Amino acid sequence: MFRFWVVMGIAIACFSACKGNGKRDIKAYYFPTDELRKGLVYEYEVTQNGVATPEYWYYRSFLRDSGLFLTSTYYDQFFQIGQICREKIVENGSQAREYFLYEPDSLTGGQIQTKALITAPDIFPFQVKDSTGVFLFSVNFHPPDDSLATVYVVRNRRFLGDAPEYEILNKKLPCVRFGLREAIGNEKEGSTEVEGFGEEWYAKGIGLVRYSKTYGSGSLKIEGRLTNIFPMTVLEQKAAEYFGE
């Protein structure tokens, strides 16, 4: 059933279809690329089944001959990189161009980089109308410890209209929200697929400020909210203090 829903999503998720016809422009609610030329760190408080930990996302935009790009780097609570994504900002949305995953290497003490294959690139639309439009993002990759396995992540976003205001940095900002439907699975024979549902809020002039996801029968619940924004030098200081440097 989920596979059928994804196929339907592909059929209606083209950004090129989001022009005219009274559609709403929500570009201002995505990450402010003009203000991210020097890079900023977004700190989120993430609660998983009642346990709260911080996570950090470093966003930086680049202007190249081929266009405008936004790179996001995820650092966990131990200041280890877990993911890097490079997006291209196009006329009617943001689309993934490169996607890398990282995991600890127990042999070297470093990290193993895995490049994922992007099979559907749509991350955030700039033109929306109602909840009937589905915007599809999906990747798959081979885990370093099992080259015969193919892990996939399929994420669908539907525009749900305005969300309540979100207060950050002593400002209350208008928000829009998206419904999420996600599937994580392994194409290896005998593996199962886990489905998740949730929501994302994007604040005007800031970007993603809140998200929630529930997987399976509800045994795993993840909620995140933006708590601070600061330069990379502050994150470097936090990391130095953590490692005792």
mmCIF file of C-alpha atoms in Angstrom:
data_model
loop_
_atom_site.group_PDB
_atom_site.id
_atom_site.type_symbol
_atom_site.label_atom_id
_atom_site.label_comp_id
_atom_site.label_asym_id
_atom_site.label_seq_id
_atom_site.Cartn_x
_atom_site.Cartn_y
_atom_site.Cartn_z
ATOM 1 C CA MET A 1 0.000 0.000 0.000
ATOM 2 C CA PHE A 2 2.777 2.437 0.895
ATOM 3 C CA ARG A 3 4.589 1.635 -2.369
ATOM 4 C CA PHE A 4 1.423 2.488 -4.311
ATOM 5 C CA TRP A 5 1.097 5.751 -2.376
ATOM 6 C CA VAL A 6 4.704 6.643 -3.247
ATOM 7 C CA VAL A 7 4.128 6.017 -6.944
ATOM 8 C CA MET A 8 1.119 8.302 -6.836
ATOM 9 C CA GLY A 9 3.264 10.875 -5.079
ATOM 10 C CA ILE A 10 5.833 10.786 -7.869
ATOM 11 C CA ALA A 11 3.146 11.459 -10.406
ATOM 12 C CA ILE A 12 2.002 14.678 -8.730
ATOM 13 C CA ALA A 13 5.137 15.895 -7.008
ATOM 14 C CA CYS A 14 6.890 17.744 -9.834
ATOM 15 C CA PHE A 15 7.993 21.209 -8.775
ATOM 16 C CA SER A 16 7.396 22.409 -12.306
ATOM 17 C CA ALA A 17 3.683 21.950 -11.742
ATOM 18 C CA CYS A 18 3.724 24.445 -8.887
ATOM 19 C CA LYS A 19 3.408 27.592 -10.965
ATOM 20 C CA GLY A 20 0.454 29.902 -11.189
ATOM 21 C CA ASN A 21 -3.078 28.690 -10.559
ATOM 22 C CA GLY A 22 -3.359 30.780 -7.395
ATOM 23 C CA LYS A 23 -0.579 28.952 -5.582
ATOM 24 C CA ARG A 24 0.996 30.459 -2.503
ATOM 25 C CA ASP A 25 4.646 31.494 -2.388
ATOM 26 C CA ILE A 26 6.283 30.175 0.821
ATOM 27 C CA LYS A 27 9.947 30.594 -0.137
ATOM 28 C CA ALA A 28 10.434 33.023 2.782
ATOM 29 C CA TYR A 29 9.729 30.165 5.212
ATOM 30 C CA TYR A 30 12.688 28.102 4.074
ATOM 31 C CA PHE A 31 16.241 28.627 5.298
ATOM 32 C CA PRO A 32 17.433 32.195 4.510
ATOM 33 C CA THR A 33 20.229 31.492 2.024
ATOM 34 C CA ASP A 34 21.215 35.166 1.795
ATOM 35 C CA GLU A 35 21.968 35.204 5.531
ATOM 36 C CA LEU A 36 23.767 31.876 5.504
ATOM 37 C CA ARG A 37 26.721 32.795 3.269
ATOM 38 C CA LYS A 38 29.064 32.677 6.287
ATOM 39 C CA GLY A 39 27.225 29.764 7.880
ATOM 40 C CA LEU A 40 25.187 29.384 11.068
ATOM 41 C CA VAL A 41 24.526 26.550 13.491
ATOM 42 C CA TYR A 42 20.941 25.663 14.431
ATOM 43 C CA GLU A 43 20.681 23.947 17.818
ATOM 44 C CA TYR A 44 17.662 21.693 18.346
ATOM 45 C CA GLU A 45 16.458 19.982 21.495
ATOM 46 C CA VAL A 46 15.433 16.505 20.425
ATOM 47 C CA THR A 47 13.271 14.327 22.648
ATOM 48 C CA GLN A 48 13.151 10.598 21.952
ATOM 49 C CA ASN A 49 10.679 8.663 24.065
ATOM 50 C CA GLY A 50 10.960 11.315 26.782
ATOM 51 C CA VAL A 51 14.780 11.643 26.781
ATOM 52 C CA ALA A 52 16.072 15.041 25.579
ATOM 53 C CA THR A 53 19.447 15.578 23.883
ATOM 54 C CA PRO A 54 20.860 18.376 21.697
ATOM 55 C CA GLU A 55 21.671 18.094 18.020
ATOM 56 C CA TYR A 56 23.325 20.649 15.784
ATOM 57 C CA TRP A 57 22.886 21.512 12.112
ATOM 58 C CA TYR A 58 25.391 23.737 10.344
ATOM 59 C CA TYR A 59 23.839 25.502 7.347
ATOM 60 C CA ARG A 60 25.887 27.388 4.788
ATOM 61 C CA SER A 61 24.950 28.660 1.338
ATOM 62 C CA PHE A 62 27.241 28.927 -1.687
ATOM 63 C CA LEU A 63 26.817 30.791 -4.951
ATOM 64 C CA ARG A 64 28.445 29.000 -7.877
ATOM 65 C CA ASP A 65 28.369 29.429 -11.656
ATOM 66 C CA SER A 66 25.822 26.596 -11.756
ATOM 67 C CA GLY A 67 23.525 28.231 -9.193
ATOM 68 C CA LEU A 68 22.810 28.692 -5.489
ATOM 69 C CA PHE A 69 23.470 25.790 -3.127
ATOM 70 C CA LEU A 70 22.744 25.114 0.542
ATOM 71 C CA THR A 71 24.814 22.616 2.521
ATOM 72 C CA SER A 72 23.603 21.159 5.821
ATOM 73 C CA THR A 73 25.890 19.223 8.172
ATOM 74 C CA TYR A 74 24.428 17.309 11.105
ATOM 75 C CA TYR A 75 26.380 16.905 14.365
ATOM 76 C CA ASP A 76 25.099 14.682 17.155
ATOM 77 C CA GLN A 77 25.314 15.356 20.913
ATOM 78 C CA PHE A 78 28.910 14.078 20.871
ATOM 79 C CA PHE A 79 29.849 16.502 18.065
ATOM 80 C CA GLN A 80 30.280 13.701 15.533
ATOM 81 C CA ILE A 81 29.152 14.282 11.952
ATOM 82 C CA GLY A 82 26.247 12.045 10.996
ATOM 83 C CA GLN A 83 25.059 13.471 7.702
ATOM 84 C CA ILE A 84 25.892 16.018 5.006
ATOM 85 C CA CYS A 85 23.416 17.103 2.356
ATOM 86 C CA ARG A 86 23.974 19.528 -0.506
ATOM 87 C CA GLU A 87 20.856 21.103 -1.982
ATOM 88 C CA LYS A 88 20.370 23.257 -5.036
ATOM 89 C CA ILE A 89 17.966 26.182 -4.752
ATOM 90 C CA VAL A 90 15.942 26.248 -7.942
ATOM 91 C CA GLU A 91 13.116 28.517 -9.081
ATOM 92 C CA ASN A 92 10.364 26.642 -7.324
ATOM 93 C CA GLY A 93 12.034 24.724 -4.520
ATOM 94 C CA SER A 94 15.043 23.101 -2.944
ATOM 95 C CA GLN A 95 16.320 19.833 -4.385
ATOM 96 C CA ALA A 96 18.952 17.458 -3.011
ATOM 97 C CA ARG A 97 22.065 17.024 -5.140
ATOM 98 C CA GLU A 98 24.426 15.070 -2.841
ATOM 99 C CA TYR A 99 23.752 13.070 0.313
ATOM 100 C CA PHE A 100 26.393 11.504 2.574
ATOM 101 C CA LEU A 101 25.984 9.428 5.741
ATOM 102 C CA TYR A 102 28.640 8.843 8.405
ATOM 103 C CA GLU A 103 29.062 6.211 11.088
ATOM 104 C CA PRO A 104 31.863 5.379 13.551
ATOM 105 C CA ASP A 105 34.662 3.074 12.426
ATOM 106 C CA SER A 106 35.531 0.839 15.382
ATOM 107 C CA LEU A 107 38.831 -0.199 13.778
ATOM 108 C CA THR A 108 40.332 3.238 13.101
ATOM 109 C CA GLY A 109 38.400 5.381 15.545
ATOM 110 C CA GLY A 110 37.388 7.606 12.653
ATOM 111 C CA GLN A 111 34.233 7.633 10.582
ATOM 112 C CA ILE A 112 33.064 5.791 7.498
ATOM 113 C CA GLN A 113 31.462 7.896 4.774
ATOM 114 C CA THR A 114 28.691 6.418 2.637
ATOM 115 C CA LYS A 115 27.339 8.221 -0.401
ATOM 116 C CA ALA A 116 23.616 7.675 -0.851
ATOM 117 C CA LEU A 117 21.837 7.505 -4.190
ATOM 118 C CA ILE A 118 19.169 10.210 -4.464
ATOM 119 C CA THR A 119 16.158 8.737 -6.262
ATOM 120 C CA ALA A 120 13.734 11.630 -5.663
ATOM 121 C CA PRO A 121 15.214 15.058 -4.807
ATOM 122 C CA ASP A 122 12.372 17.311 -3.623
ATOM 123 C CA ILE A 123 13.022 18.713 -0.131
ATOM 124 C CA PHE A 124 10.971 21.917 0.109
ATOM 125 C CA PRO A 125 8.572 23.540 -2.407
ATOM 126 C CA PHE A 126 8.335 27.303 -2.834
ATOM 127 C CA GLN A 127 4.890 27.219 -4.479
ATOM 128 C CA VAL A 128 2.004 25.356 -2.822
ATOM 129 C CA LYS A 129 -1.762 25.262 -2.973
ATOM 130 C CA ASP A 130 -3.290 22.646 -0.660
ATOM 131 C CA SER A 131 -2.691 19.254 0.910
ATOM 132 C CA THR A 132 -3.322 17.326 -2.312
ATOM 133 C CA GLY A 133 0.209 18.047 -3.539
ATOM 134 C CA VAL A 134 2.814 15.513 -2.418
ATOM 135 C CA PHE A 135 6.528 16.347 -2.514
ATOM 136 C CA LEU A 136 8.784 13.303 -2.606
ATOM 137 C CA PHE A 137 12.320 12.806 -1.307
ATOM 138 C CA SER A 138 14.007 9.412 -1.275
ATOM 139 C CA VAL A 139 17.500 7.949 -1.026
ATOM 140 C CA ASN A 140 19.047 4.515 -0.769
ATOM 141 C CA PHE A 141 22.491 3.252 0.187
ATOM 142 C CA HIS A 142 24.546 0.140 0.947
ATOM 143 C CA PRO A 143 25.614 -0.092 4.617
ATOM 144 C CA PRO A 144 29.408 -0.382 5.008
ATOM 145 C CA ASP A 145 29.072 -3.648 6.935
ATOM 146 C CA ASP A 146 26.717 -5.283 4.402
ATOM 147 C CA SER A 147 27.316 -4.387 0.769
ATOM 148 C CA LEU A 148 24.542 -6.760 -0.354
ATOM 149 C CA ALA A 149 21.891 -4.848 1.558
ATOM 150 C CA THR A 150 20.144 -1.725 0.255
ATOM 151 C CA VAL A 151 18.619 0.539 2.870
ATOM 152 C CA TYR A 152 16.084 3.075 1.624
ATOM 153 C CA VAL A 153 14.381 6.121 3.087
ATOM 154 C CA VAL A 154 11.245 7.513 1.440
ATOM 155 C CA ARG A 155 9.810 10.771 2.760
ATOM 156 C CA ASN A 156 6.669 12.513 1.550
ATOM 157 C CA ARG A 157 5.662 16.044 2.509
ATOM 158 C CA ARG A 158 2.189 17.578 2.170
ATOM 159 C CA PHE A 159 1.506 21.254 2.765
ATOM 160 C CA LEU A 160 -0.989 21.722 5.625
ATOM 161 C CA GLY A 161 -1.241 25.516 5.743
ATOM 162 C CA ASP A 162 -0.354 27.866 8.560
ATOM 163 C CA ALA A 163 0.951 26.734 11.941
ATOM 164 C CA PRO A 164 0.928 28.657 15.248
ATOM 165 C CA GLU A 165 3.615 31.270 15.770
ATOM 166 C CA TYR A 166 6.974 30.047 17.032
ATOM 167 C CA GLU A 167 9.082 32.068 19.466
ATOM 168 C CA ILE A 168 12.842 31.987 18.927
ATOM 169 C CA LEU A 169 15.533 34.572 19.789
ATOM 170 C CA ASN A 170 12.895 36.757 21.493
ATOM 171 C CA LYS A 171 10.785 36.920 18.344
ATOM 172 C CA LYS A 172 7.421 35.393 17.516
ATOM 173 C CA LEU A 173 7.410 34.302 13.902
ATOM 174 C CA PRO A 174 4.622 33.087 11.600
ATOM 175 C CA CYS A 175 4.933 29.470 10.508
ATOM 176 C CA VAL A 176 3.714 27.020 7.913
ATOM 177 C CA ARG A 177 3.528 23.286 8.415
ATOM 178 C CA PHE A 178 3.923 20.096 6.425
ATOM 179 C CA GLY A 179 2.603 16.639 7.109
ATOM 180 C CA LEU A 180 5.188 13.853 6.884
ATOM 181 C CA ARG A 181 4.911 10.246 5.858
ATOM 182 C CA GLU A 182 8.104 8.225 5.919
ATOM 183 C CA ALA A 183 9.233 4.680 5.245
ATOM 184 C CA ILE A 184 12.579 3.150 6.183
ATOM 185 C CA GLY A 185 13.394 -0.330 4.996
ATOM 186 C CA ASN A 186 15.878 -2.782 3.586
ATOM 187 C CA GLU A 187 15.448 -4.431 0.206
ATOM 188 C CA LYS A 188 17.316 -7.490 1.443
ATOM 189 C CA GLU A 189 15.085 -10.558 1.481
ATOM 190 C CA GLY A 190 13.290 -11.059 4.760
ATOM 191 C CA SER A 191 13.719 -7.473 5.952
ATOM 192 C CA THR A 192 10.801 -5.401 7.137
ATOM 193 C CA GLU A 193 9.722 -1.825 6.463
ATOM 194 C CA VAL A 194 8.968 0.693 9.205
ATOM 195 C CA GLU A 195 6.532 3.522 8.546
ATOM 196 C CA GLY A 196 6.459 6.857 10.319
ATOM 197 C CA PHE A 197 4.119 9.827 10.444
ATOM 198 C CA GLY A 198 4.680 13.346 11.657
ATOM 199 C CA GLU A 199 4.790 17.055 11.036
ATOM 200 C CA GLU A 200 7.278 19.877 10.369
ATOM 201 C CA TRP A 201 6.988 23.596 11.098
ATOM 202 C CA TYR A 202 8.943 26.227 9.189
ATOM 203 C CA ALA A 203 9.181 29.802 10.507
ATOM 204 C CA LYS A 204 9.411 32.826 8.235
ATOM 205 C CA GLY A 205 12.988 33.988 7.852
ATOM 206 C CA ILE A 206 14.386 31.029 9.837
ATOM 207 C CA GLY A 207 13.495 27.666 8.305
ATOM 208 C CA LEU A 208 12.775 24.455 10.209
ATOM 209 C CA VAL A 209 11.883 25.175 13.841
ATOM 210 C CA ARG A 210 9.918 22.130 14.949
ATOM 211 C CA TYR A 211 9.277 18.537 13.922
ATOM 212 C CA SER A 212 7.716 15.364 15.272
ATOM 213 C CA LYS A 213 7.725 11.753 14.077
ATOM 214 C CA THR A 214 6.110 8.565 15.338
ATOM 215 C CA TYR A 215 7.249 5.207 13.983
ATOM 216 C CA GLY A 216 5.589 1.842 13.839
ATOM 217 C CA SER A 217 2.837 1.306 16.384
ATOM 218 C CA GLY A 218 4.017 4.297 18.416
ATOM 219 C CA SER A 219 6.929 2.674 20.218
ATOM 220 C CA LEU A 220 9.329 5.315 18.901
ATOM 221 C CA LYS A 221 8.462 9.002 19.142
ATOM 222 C CA ILE A 222 10.874 11.786 18.198
ATOM 223 C CA GLU A 223 10.252 15.499 18.650
ATOM 224 C CA GLY A 224 12.632 18.354 17.902
ATOM 225 C CA ARG A 225 12.437 22.097 18.457
ATOM 226 C CA LEU A 226 14.854 24.879 17.584
ATOM 227 C CA THR A 227 16.323 26.500 20.696
ATOM 228 C CA ASN A 228 19.214 28.641 19.446
ATOM 229 C CA ILE A 229 21.152 29.885 16.420
ATOM 230 C CA PHE A 230 24.830 30.821 16.588
ATOM 231 C CA PRO A 231 28.106 30.943 14.557
ATOM 232 C CA MET A 232 30.272 27.876 14.042
ATOM 233 C CA THR A 233 32.845 29.285 16.485
ATOM 234 C CA VAL A 234 30.356 28.680 19.318
ATOM 235 C CA LEU A 235 29.906 25.043 18.301
ATOM 236 C CA GLU A 236 33.676 24.623 18.134
ATOM 237 C CA GLN A 237 33.924 25.998 21.675
ATOM 238 C CA LYS A 238 31.235 23.588 22.905
ATOM 239 C CA ALA A 239 33.093 20.694 21.293
ATOM 240 C CA ALA A 240 36.416 21.773 22.819
ATOM 241 C CA GLU A 241 34.852 21.889 26.277
ATOM 242 C CA TYR A 242 33.302 18.455 25.770
ATOM 243 C CA PHE A 243 36.615 16.907 24.734
ATOM 244 C CA GLY A 244 38.482 18.767 27.484
ATOM 245 C CA GLU A 245 40.635 20.826 25.149
#
